[in-house]
């Protein structure tokens, strides 16, 4: 556990830069983390982030497939919004834990 | 008469039928198993078929050989579960009422979920080895194949037996080396995971191993479609991997019956309490093996360890006690690494695979996260254990709960 200054707030992050406590997240934090990832957030990004936070809060496991079926974007669109590793990067920006594959 | 119904007579369902028939009085309890297939496959053996190490006859037996007497067996498709009514509807209109239901309908491969996969190259230059037919076809293909780009690809998570693709590329390395054409075969492992395996310490060990065998790993590759004309895999972010022969783990999904029953998630796996193994929706429905969504490997070892917990909890609930047994996600997997050696991993929900010895601390005989001959013998011996001990629900000298004894905590 480490504290990090993001958008003027002290937040608790893990070694990979993911928030340990989703309740410390707000939009300013999201903008700042997105900047570090080279992403400028659009409304579409926020819709995805909101979906991620809600799904995470309900205790469900998130998958790329699930985001693709969310009605917000399809899988291809998800990759275009968060290039490289869409679920990993979007989860970081959404302030939820790094997705873990549990196989 | 009280009624217990088990849907699925594979590894999980057969183990439970054996355990429960012994424990529950025949005067009070009727136990029924439903399965549509009459053949029981030793699925860990499918891996060896493409390389001619096993043949079809080594992995097939009749299901009926493993069900205990005093259990009613119905060979039929299942229409759906009506949880509110405590009943199961079978194809053809038969209705089964139950006091308790165990769903053990497993996971199936769905090649049709990936565009282009079942197109013109399917079963000609594209194969799977998760079905008996696929494994046998691949054996025939490899007999005359003269080399080129061999790609082993994983379509979607989760999938059954997470280590099988790693074993496949290791055995392919050995097979083509012995054939004298290894220099003509380029072997790649394409995976949506960030590395060879999910957990960091095991990934580090396995990556090193694959590198030493000159096997490429292409990580973070999420397959969108297969282009049959160009013979490439295309990812959602438009990267391409060329192949001359493609072996694929198709998308894995739970039974369609689960979807018709309104019990599944988006891949038809059943939301299940990961500790008690009770369905999230109905108190008298329990889920065992690959059919559940619990966050651990879809593997026979998991079904085996979980079956002991489920047995305890079923007896608890039948006798009016709370569900005190808790599953820890224990998995134990032998990994064939080729040339007569193997590795072994042992882990659970909380603890990733660590180096050490198993099952006896400091003694073994098996080495955890080590590449040894003894581990390979363990895998070979396991087929006998599976048919004669495991399916019959008899005790194995391994605890259901994972233990830290014999494991070393390490950091990367």
Coordinates of C-alpha atoms in Angstrom, one line a residue:
Chain A
X1 CA 0.0 0.0 0.0
X2 CA 1.2 3.5 -0.8
X3 CA -0.3 6.9 -0.8
X4 CA -0.2 8.9 -3.9
X5 CA -1.1 12.5 -4.7
X6 CA -3.6 12.5 -7.5
X7 CA -5.5 15.7 -8.5
X8 CA -4.7 17.3 -5.2
X9 CA -6.1 14.3 -3.3
X10 CA -4.1 11.7 -1.3
X11 CA -5.3 8.3 -2.5
X12 CA -4.2 4.8 -1.5
X13 CA -2.8 2.9 -4.5
X14 CA -1.2 -0.5 -5.0
X15 CA 2.1 -1.3 -6.7
X16 CA 0.5 -1.2 -10.1
X17 CA -1.1 2.2 -9.5
X18 CA -4.7 0.9 -8.9
X19 CA -6.8 2.5 -6.2
X20 CA -7.1 0.3 -3.2
X21 CA -10.3 2.0 -2.1
X22 CA -12.8 2.7 -4.9
X23 CA -14.5 5.3 -2.6
X24 CA -11.5 7.6 -2.9
X25 CA -12.3 8.0 -6.6
X26 CA -13.8 11.0 -8.3
X27 CA -13.9 12.4 -11.8
X28 CA -10.7 14.5 -11.2
X29 CA -8.8 11.4 -10.1
X30 CA -10.1 9.7 -13.3
X31 CA -8.9 12.5 -15.5
X32 CA -5.5 12.5 -13.9
X33 CA -5.0 8.7 -14.2
X34 CA -6.3 8.8 -17.8
X35 CA -3.7 11.4 -18.6
X36 CA -1.0 9.2 -17.3
X37 CA -2.3 6.5 -19.7
X38 CA -2.4 8.9 -22.5
X39 CA -6.2 9.0 -22.8
X40 CA -8.5 12.1 -22.8
X41 CA -11.8 11.1 -21.4
X42 CA -15.0 11.6 -23.5
X43 CA -18.6 11.0 -22.5
X44 CA -18.3 7.5 -23.9
X45 CA -15.4 6.8 -21.6
X46 CA -17.4 8.0 -18.6
X47 CA -20.3 5.8 -19.6
X48 CA -18.0 2.8 -19.6
X49 CA -16.4 3.8 -16.4
X50 CA -19.7 4.2 -14.7
X51 CA -20.7 0.7 -15.9
X52 CA -17.5 -0.7 -14.6
X53 CA -17.9 0.8 -11.1
X54 CA -21.5 -0.3 -10.9
X55 CA -20.8 -3.8 -12.0
X56 CA -17.8 -4.0 -9.6
X57 CA -19.9 -2.7 -6.7
X58 CA -22.5 -5.4 -7.3
X59 CA -19.8 -8.0 -6.8
X60 CA -19.8 -9.3 -10.3
X61 CA -16.6 -10.2 -12.1
X62 CA -15.8 -8.0 -15.1
X63 CA -14.7 -9.3 -18.4
X64 CA -14.1 -7.7 -21.8
X65 CA -17.0 -9.7 -23.1
X66 CA -19.3 -8.3 -20.4
X67 CA -18.4 -4.7 -21.4
X68 CA -19.0 -5.7 -25.0
X69 CA -22.5 -6.8 -24.1
X70 CA -23.2 -3.7 -21.9
X71 CA -25.0 -1.8 -24.7
X72 CA -22.6 1.1 -24.3
X73 CA -20.0 -0.1 -26.7
X74 CA -18.9 -3.3 -28.4
X75 CA -15.6 -5.1 -27.8
X76 CA -14.0 -3.4 -30.8
X77 CA -15.2 0.0 -29.5
X78 CA -13.9 -0.8 -26.1
X79 CA -10.4 -1.4 -27.6
X80 CA -10.6 1.9 -29.4
X81 CA -11.5 3.8 -26.2
X82 CA -8.8 2.2 -24.1
X83 CA -6.1 0.9 -26.5
X84 CA -3.7 -1.8 -25.4
X85 CA -5.4 -3.5 -22.6
X86 CA -9.0 -2.1 -22.4
X87 CA -10.1 -3.8 -19.2
X88 CA -6.9 -3.2 -17.3
X89 CA -6.6 0.4 -18.3
X90 CA -10.3 1.3 -17.9
X91 CA -10.4 -0.4 -14.4
X92 CA -7.4 1.7 -13.4
X93 CA -9.1 4.9 -14.5
X94 CA -12.4 3.8 -12.9
X95 CA -10.7 3.3 -9.5
X96 CA -11.5 -0.3 -9.2
X97 CA -9.1 -3.3 -8.6
X98 CA -7.0 -4.6 -11.4
X99 CA -9.0 -7.4 -13.2
X100 CA -7.7 -10.8 -12.3
X101 CA -8.3 -13.8 -14.4
X102 CA -9.0 -16.6 -12.0
X103 CA -8.0 -19.6 -14.0
Chain B
X1 CA -39.4 -40.7 0.1
X2 CA -37.1 -37.7 -0.3
X3 CA -35.5 -37.0 -3.6
X4 CA -32.0 -35.8 -4.6
X5 CA -31.3 -35.2 -8.3
X6 CA -27.9 -34.8 -9.9
X7 CA -27.8 -33.2 -13.3
X8 CA -24.7 -34.3 -15.2
X9 CA -22.8 -37.6 -14.8
X10 CA -19.3 -36.4 -15.5
X11 CA -16.4 -36.2 -13.1
X12 CA -18.3 -34.1 -10.6
X13 CA -21.7 -35.7 -10.8
X14 CA -20.3 -39.2 -10.6
X15 CA -18.2 -38.5 -7.5
X16 CA -21.2 -37.0 -5.7
X17 CA -23.5 -39.9 -6.7
X18 CA -21.0 -42.3 -5.1
X19 CA -20.4 -40.3 -1.9
X20 CA -24.1 -39.6 -1.3
X21 CA -25.4 -43.1 -2.1
X22 CA -23.1 -44.4 0.6
X23 CA -24.2 -41.8 3.2
X24 CA -27.9 -41.6 2.6
X25 CA -30.3 -44.4 3.6
X26 CA -31.9 -46.1 0.6
X27 CA -35.2 -46.3 2.4
X28 CA -35.4 -42.5 2.8
X29 CA -33.6 -41.1 -0.2
X30 CA -34.0 -41.6 -3.9
X31 CA -31.0 -40.5 -5.9
X32 CA -31.3 -39.8 -9.6
X33 CA -28.5 -38.9 -12.1
X34 CA -29.4 -37.4 -15.5
X35 CA -26.9 -37.3 -18.4
X36 CA -27.4 -37.3 -22.1
X37 CA -24.2 -39.2 -22.9
X38 CA -23.4 -42.8 -22.1
X39 CA -19.6 -42.6 -22.5
X40 CA -17.3 -41.2 -19.7
X41 CA -14.2 -39.6 -21.1
X42 CA -11.0 -39.3 -19.2
X43 CA -10.5 -35.8 -20.4
X44 CA -7.0 -35.2 -19.1
X45 CA -6.0 -37.9 -21.6
X46 CA -7.2 -35.9 -24.6
X47 CA -4.0 -33.9 -24.5
X48 CA -1.9 -37.0 -25.3
X49 CA -4.0 -38.2 -28.3
X50 CA -2.7 -35.7 -30.9
X51 CA 0.8 -37.0 -30.3
X52 CA -0.2 -40.6 -30.5
X53 CA 0.7 -41.2 -26.8
X54 CA -2.9 -42.2 -26.1
X55 CA -5.6 -43.4 -28.4
X56 CA -9.4 -43.2 -28.1
X57 CA -9.7 -46.5 -26.3
X58 CA -7.4 -45.2 -23.5
X59 CA -9.8 -42.5 -22.5
X60 CA -13.3 -44.1 -23.0
X61 CA -15.3 -46.1 -20.6
X62 CA -19.0 -46.6 -20.1
X63 CA -20.6 -44.2 -17.6
X64 CA -22.7 -46.9 -16.1
X65 CA -19.5 -48.6 -14.8
X66 CA -19.0 -45.8 -12.3
X67 CA -22.5 -45.2 -11.0
X68 CA -23.2 -47.0 -7.7
X69 CA -26.1 -49.5 -7.5
X70 CA -29.2 -47.9 -6.0
X71 CA -28.9 -44.8 -8.1
X72 CA -31.5 -44.2 -10.8
X73 CA -29.8 -43.2 -14.0
X74 CA -31.7 -41.4 -16.8
X75 CA -30.0 -40.9 -20.2
X76 CA -31.8 -37.8 -21.5
X77 CA -31.4 -34.2 -22.5
X78 CA -32.6 -31.7 -20.0
X79 CA -35.1 -29.1 -20.9
X80 CA -34.8 -26.8 -17.9
X81 CA -34.8 -26.5 -14.1
X82 CA -37.8 -24.8 -12.5
X83 CA -36.3 -23.7 -9.3
X84 CA -39.5 -22.1 -7.9
X85 CA -41.3 -25.5 -8.4
X86 CA -38.4 -27.7 -7.2
X87 CA -38.5 -29.7 -10.4
X88 CA -36.6 -30.5 -13.5
X89 CA -38.2 -31.0 -16.9
X90 CA -36.5 -33.5 -19.2
X91 CA -36.8 -33.6 -23.0
X92 CA -39.7 -35.8 -23.9
X93 CA -41.8 -34.4 -21.0
X94 CA -40.6 -36.4 -18.0
X95 CA -40.7 -34.4 -14.8
X96 CA -38.3 -34.9 -11.9
X97 CA -39.2 -33.4 -8.5
X98 CA -36.4 -32.8 -6.0
X99 CA -35.7 -31.9 -2.4
X100 CA -32.1 -31.1 -3.3
X101 CA -30.6 -30.5 -6.7
X102 CA -26.9 -30.7 -7.7
X103 CA -26.1 -29.1 -11.0
X104 CA -22.9 -30.6 -12.5
X105 CA -23.5 -30.0 -16.2
X106 CA -20.0 -28.7 -16.9
X107 CA -18.7 -26.5 -19.6
X108 CA -18.7 -27.1 -23.4
X109 CA -16.7 -25.7 -26.3
X110 CA -18.5 -23.4 -28.6
X111 CA -16.4 -22.9 -31.8
X112 CA -19.3 -21.2 -33.5
X113 CA -19.0 -18.3 -31.1
X114 CA -15.8 -17.1 -32.9
X115 CA -16.5 -15.8 -36.5
X116 CA -14.6 -17.8 -39.1
X117 CA -13.5 -20.6 -36.8
X118 CA -15.8 -23.2 -38.2
X119 CA -15.3 -22.1 -41.8
X120 CA -13.5 -24.0 -44.5
X121 CA -10.3 -24.7 -42.6
X122 CA -12.1 -26.2 -39.6
X123 CA -11.0 -29.8 -39.1
X124 CA -8.7 -29.4 -42.1
X125 CA -6.0 -27.1 -40.7
X126 CA -7.9 -25.9 -37.6
X127 CA -8.5 -28.3 -34.7
X128 CA -9.4 -28.4 -31.1
X129 CA -8.3 -31.1 -28.6
X130 CA -11.0 -30.5 -26.0
X131 CA -13.3 -33.0 -27.8
X132 CA -12.5 -36.6 -28.5
X133 CA -13.2 -36.0 -32.2
X134 CA -10.9 -33.0 -32.4
X135 CA -8.1 -34.8 -30.6
X136 CA -8.3 -37.8 -32.9
X137 CA -8.5 -35.6 -36.1
X138 CA -5.4 -33.8 -34.9
X139 CA -3.5 -37.1 -34.4
X140 CA -4.2 -37.9 -38.0
X141 CA -3.2 -34.5 -39.2
X142 CA 0.1 -34.5 -37.3
X143 CA 1.1 -37.9 -38.8
X144 CA 1.7 -36.4 -42.2
X145 CA 2.2 -32.7 -41.5
X146 CA 5.5 -31.5 -42.8
X147 CA 5.9 -28.3 -40.7
X148 CA 5.2 -24.6 -40.8
X149 CA 3.6 -22.2 -38.3
X150 CA 1.8 -24.1 -35.5
X151 CA -0.3 -21.8 -33.4
X152 CA -2.0 -22.8 -30.1
X153 CA -4.6 -20.2 -29.3
X154 CA -7.1 -19.5 -26.4
X155 CA -10.3 -17.8 -27.4
X156 CA -11.9 -16.7 -24.2
X157 CA -11.6 -16.8 -20.4
X158 CA -12.5 -18.9 -18.4
X159 CA -11.7 -22.2 -20.1
X160 CA -11.4 -25.7 -18.9
X161 CA -7.9 -26.8 -17.7
X162 CA -5.9 -23.6 -17.9
X163 CA -2.6 -25.4 -18.2
X164 CA -3.5 -27.7 -21.1
X165 CA -2.4 -25.2 -23.8
X166 CA 1.0 -24.9 -22.2
X167 CA 1.3 -28.7 -22.0
X168 CA 0.2 -28.9 -25.6
X169 CA 3.0 -26.7 -26.9
X170 CA 5.6 -28.5 -24.8
X171 CA 4.4 -31.9 -26.1
X172 CA 4.4 -30.5 -29.7
X173 CA 8.0 -29.4 -29.2
X174 CA 9.0 -33.0 -28.1
X175 CA 6.9 -34.6 -30.9
X176 CA 8.4 -32.6 -33.7
X177 CA 11.9 -32.9 -32.2
X178 CA 11.6 -36.7 -32.2
X179 CA 10.2 -36.6 -35.8
X180 CA 13.3 -34.6 -36.8
X181 CA 11.5 -31.6 -38.2
X182 CA 11.5 -29.3 -35.2
X183 CA 13.5 -26.8 -37.2
X184 CA 10.6 -26.6 -39.7
X185 CA 8.0 -26.0 -37.0
X186 CA 7.5 -22.6 -35.5
X187 CA 5.4 -23.0 -32.3
X188 CA 3.5 -20.1 -30.7
X189 CA 1.0 -19.8 -27.8
X190 CA -1.6 -17.1 -28.3
X191 CA -3.4 -16.0 -25.2
X192 CA -5.7 -13.3 -23.9
X193 CA -3.8 -13.4 -20.6
X194 CA -1.0 -11.0 -20.0
X195 CA 1.5 -14.0 -19.9
X196 CA 1.8 -17.8 -20.1
X197 CA -0.4 -18.2 -16.9
X198 CA -2.5 -16.0 -14.7
X199 CA -0.5 -15.9 -11.5
X200 CA 2.9 -14.1 -11.5
X201 CA 5.2 -16.6 -9.9
X202 CA 4.0 -19.6 -12.0
X203 CA 4.0 -17.3 -15.1
X204 CA 7.7 -16.5 -14.5
X205 CA 8.6 -20.2 -14.2
X206 CA 6.5 -21.3 -17.2
X207 CA 7.7 -18.4 -19.4
X208 CA 11.3 -19.4 -18.8
X209 CA 10.5 -23.0 -19.6
X210 CA 8.7 -22.0 -22.9
X211 CA 11.6 -19.8 -23.9
X212 CA 14.1 -22.6 -23.3
X213 CA 12.0 -24.7 -25.7
X214 CA 11.9 -22.0 -28.3
X215 CA 8.2 -21.5 -28.0
X216 CA 6.8 -18.0 -28.6
X217 CA 4.2 -16.5 -26.3
X218 CA 1.9 -13.9 -27.8
X219 CA 0.0 -12.4 -24.8
X220 CA -2.9 -10.0 -24.5
X221 CA -4.3 -11.3 -27.8
X222 CA -8.1 -11.4 -27.7
X223 CA -9.4 -13.1 -30.8
X224 CA -12.1 -11.3 -32.8
X225 CA -12.1 -13.7 -35.8
X226 CA -10.3 -16.2 -38.0
X227 CA -9.5 -15.2 -41.6
X228 CA -9.5 -18.4 -43.5
X229 CA -8.2 -16.9 -46.8
X230 CA -5.2 -15.2 -45.3
X231 CA -4.8 -17.9 -42.6
X232 CA -4.5 -15.4 -39.8
X233 CA -6.0 -14.9 -36.4
X234 CA -7.2 -11.3 -36.0
X235 CA -7.5 -9.6 -32.6
X236 CA -10.0 -6.9 -31.6
X237 CA -7.2 -4.4 -31.8
X238 CA -6.5 -5.6 -35.3
X239 CA -3.2 -7.4 -34.7
X240 CA -2.7 -10.6 -36.8
X241 CA -1.0 -13.9 -36.2
X242 CA -0.3 -16.2 -39.1
X243 CA -0.8 -19.9 -38.9
X244 CA -0.3 -23.0 -41.1
X245 CA -1.9 -25.2 -38.5
X246 CA -4.1 -23.8 -35.7
X247 CA -5.1 -25.6 -32.5
X248 CA -7.6 -23.7 -30.6
X249 CA -9.5 -23.7 -27.3
X250 CA -12.9 -22.5 -28.4
X251 CA -15.1 -20.2 -26.3
X252 CA -16.2 -22.2 -23.2
X253 CA -19.8 -22.0 -22.1
X254 CA -22.1 -23.7 -19.6
X255 CA -25.0 -25.9 -20.8
X256 CA -27.9 -24.3 -22.8
X257 CA -30.2 -25.8 -20.2
X258 CA -28.7 -23.3 -17.7
X259 CA -29.7 -20.4 -19.9
X260 CA -33.2 -21.8 -20.4
X261 CA -33.6 -22.1 -16.7
X262 CA -32.6 -18.5 -16.1
X263 CA -29.8 -19.6 -13.8
X264 CA -26.7 -18.5 -15.7
X265 CA -24.4 -15.5 -16.3
X266 CA -23.5 -14.3 -19.8
X267 CA -21.5 -17.5 -20.4
X268 CA -24.1 -19.8 -18.9
X269 CA -22.1 -20.4 -15.8
X270 CA -24.2 -20.4 -12.6
X271 CA -23.6 -17.7 -10.0
X272 CA -22.6 -19.8 -7.0
X273 CA -21.4 -19.0 -3.4
X274 CA -17.7 -19.7 -3.7
X275 CA -17.4 -21.0 -0.2
X276 CA -20.6 -23.0 0.4
X277 CA -21.2 -24.0 -3.3
X278 CA -24.9 -23.1 -2.9
X279 CA -26.5 -21.4 -5.9
X280 CA -27.0 -17.7 -5.3
X281 CA -30.7 -18.1 -6.4
X282 CA -32.1 -21.2 -4.7
X283 CA -31.2 -22.6 -1.3
X284 CA -31.7 -26.2 -2.3
X285 CA -29.7 -26.0 -5.5
X286 CA -25.9 -26.7 -5.3
X287 CA -23.4 -26.4 -8.1
X288 CA -20.3 -28.5 -8.5
X289 CA -17.5 -28.5 -11.0
X290 CA -17.1 -26.5 -14.2
X291 CA -20.8 -25.5 -14.3
X292 CA -20.3 -22.9 -11.5
X293 CA -18.9 -19.4 -11.8
X294 CA -16.6 -19.7 -8.8
X295 CA -13.3 -17.9 -9.3
X296 CA -10.9 -20.9 -9.6
X297 CA -9.8 -23.2 -12.3
X298 CA -12.2 -25.3 -14.3
X299 CA -10.5 -28.6 -13.6
X300 CA -11.2 -32.1 -12.3
X301 CA -9.0 -31.5 -9.2
X302 CA -11.2 -28.5 -8.2
X303 CA -14.3 -30.6 -8.7
X304 CA -12.7 -33.3 -6.5
X305 CA -11.8 -31.0 -3.6
X306 CA -15.0 -29.1 -3.9
X307 CA -17.0 -32.4 -3.8
X308 CA -15.8 -33.0 -0.3
X309 CA -17.0 -29.6 0.8
X310 CA -20.3 -30.0 -1.0
X311 CA -20.8 -33.4 0.6
X312 CA -20.3 -32.0 4.0
X313 CA -22.6 -29.0 3.4
X314 CA -25.4 -31.2 1.9
X315 CA -25.3 -33.4 5.0
X316 CA -25.4 -30.3 7.1
X317 CA -28.4 -28.9 5.4
X318 CA -30.2 -32.3 5.2
X319 CA -29.7 -32.7 9.0
X320 CA -30.7 -29.1 9.7
X321 CA -27.3 -27.6 10.5
X322 CA -25.9 -24.4 8.9
X323 CA -23.5 -24.7 6.0
X324 CA -20.2 -24.7 7.9
X325 CA -17.9 -26.3 5.3
X326 CA -16.1 -23.7 3.2
X327 CA -14.4 -24.3 -0.1
X328 CA -11.0 -22.5 -0.4
X329 CA -10.7 -22.8 -4.2
X330 CA -8.1 -25.5 -4.0
X331 CA -6.7 -26.6 -7.4
X332 CA -3.8 -29.0 -8.1
X333 CA -2.5 -29.4 -11.6
X334 CA 0.2 -31.6 -13.1
X335 CA 1.7 -29.9 -16.1
X336 CA 3.3 -32.1 -18.8
X337 CA 6.4 -30.3 -20.0
X338 CA 7.7 -32.9 -22.6
X339 CA 10.6 -35.3 -22.7
X340 CA 9.3 -37.3 -19.7
X341 CA 9.1 -34.4 -17.3
X342 CA 6.4 -32.5 -15.6
X343 CA 5.7 -29.6 -13.3
X344 CA 3.1 -29.3 -10.5
X345 CA 1.1 -26.4 -9.1
X346 CA -1.1 -26.3 -6.0
X347 CA -3.1 -23.2 -5.2
X348 CA -6.4 -21.7 -4.0
X349 CA -8.5 -18.5 -4.1
X350 CA -5.9 -16.6 -1.9
X351 CA -2.5 -18.3 -2.5
X352 CA -0.9 -18.4 -5.9
X353 CA 1.2 -21.4 -7.0
X354 CA 4.4 -21.4 -5.0
X355 CA 7.5 -23.6 -5.1
X356 CA 8.0 -26.5 -2.7
X357 CA 7.1 -30.1 -2.3
X358 CA 3.8 -32.0 -2.4
X359 CA 2.0 -33.6 -0.7
X360 CA 4.6 -34.2 2.1
X361 CA 6.4 -31.1 3.3
X362 CA 10.2 -31.4 2.5
X363 CA 9.8 -34.9 1.1
X364 CA 7.5 -34.8 -1.9
X365 CA 7.7 -37.0 -3.8
X366 CA 6.4 -34.2 -6.2
X367 CA 8.1 -30.9 -6.7
X368 CA 5.9 -27.8 -6.9
X369 CA 6.9 -25.4 -9.7
X370 CA 9.8 -27.7 -10.5
X371 CA 10.3 -29.6 -13.8
X372 CA 10.9 -33.2 -12.7
X373 CA 10.6 -36.8 -13.9
X374 CA 8.6 -37.7 -10.8
X375 CA 5.9 -35.1 -11.6
X376 CA 5.5 -36.7 -15.0
X377 CA 5.0 -40.1 -13.4
X378 CA 2.4 -38.5 -11.1
X379 CA 0.5 -37.4 -14.2
X380 CA 0.7 -40.8 -15.8
X381 CA -0.3 -42.6 -12.6
X382 CA -3.2 -40.3 -12.2
X383 CA -5.3 -42.0 -15.0
X384 CA -5.4 -45.1 -12.8
X385 CA -6.3 -43.1 -9.7
X386 CA -9.0 -41.3 -11.6
X387 CA -10.8 -44.5 -12.8
X388 CA -10.4 -46.5 -9.7
X389 CA -10.4 -44.1 -6.7
X390 CA -11.5 -40.6 -7.6
X391 CA -14.7 -41.3 -9.6
X392 CA -15.8 -43.9 -7.0
X393 CA -15.8 -41.2 -4.4
X394 CA -13.1 -42.9 -2.3
X395 CA -10.6 -41.1 -0.1
X396 CA -7.3 -39.9 -1.6
X397 CA -4.4 -39.0 0.7
X398 CA -4.7 -35.3 -0.1
X399 CA -6.7 -32.8 1.9
X400 CA -9.5 -30.8 0.4
X401 CA -8.1 -27.6 1.9
X402 CA -4.9 -26.4 0.5
X403 CA -2.0 -26.3 3.0
X404 CA 1.0 -24.0 3.2
X405 CA 3.1 -26.8 4.6
X406 CA 5.8 -27.7 2.1
X407 CA 5.4 -24.4 0.2
X408 CA 7.9 -21.6 0.2
X409 CA 6.8 -18.0 0.2
X410 CA 8.8 -16.2 -2.5
X411 CA 8.7 -12.7 -4.0
X412 CA 9.5 -11.8 -7.5

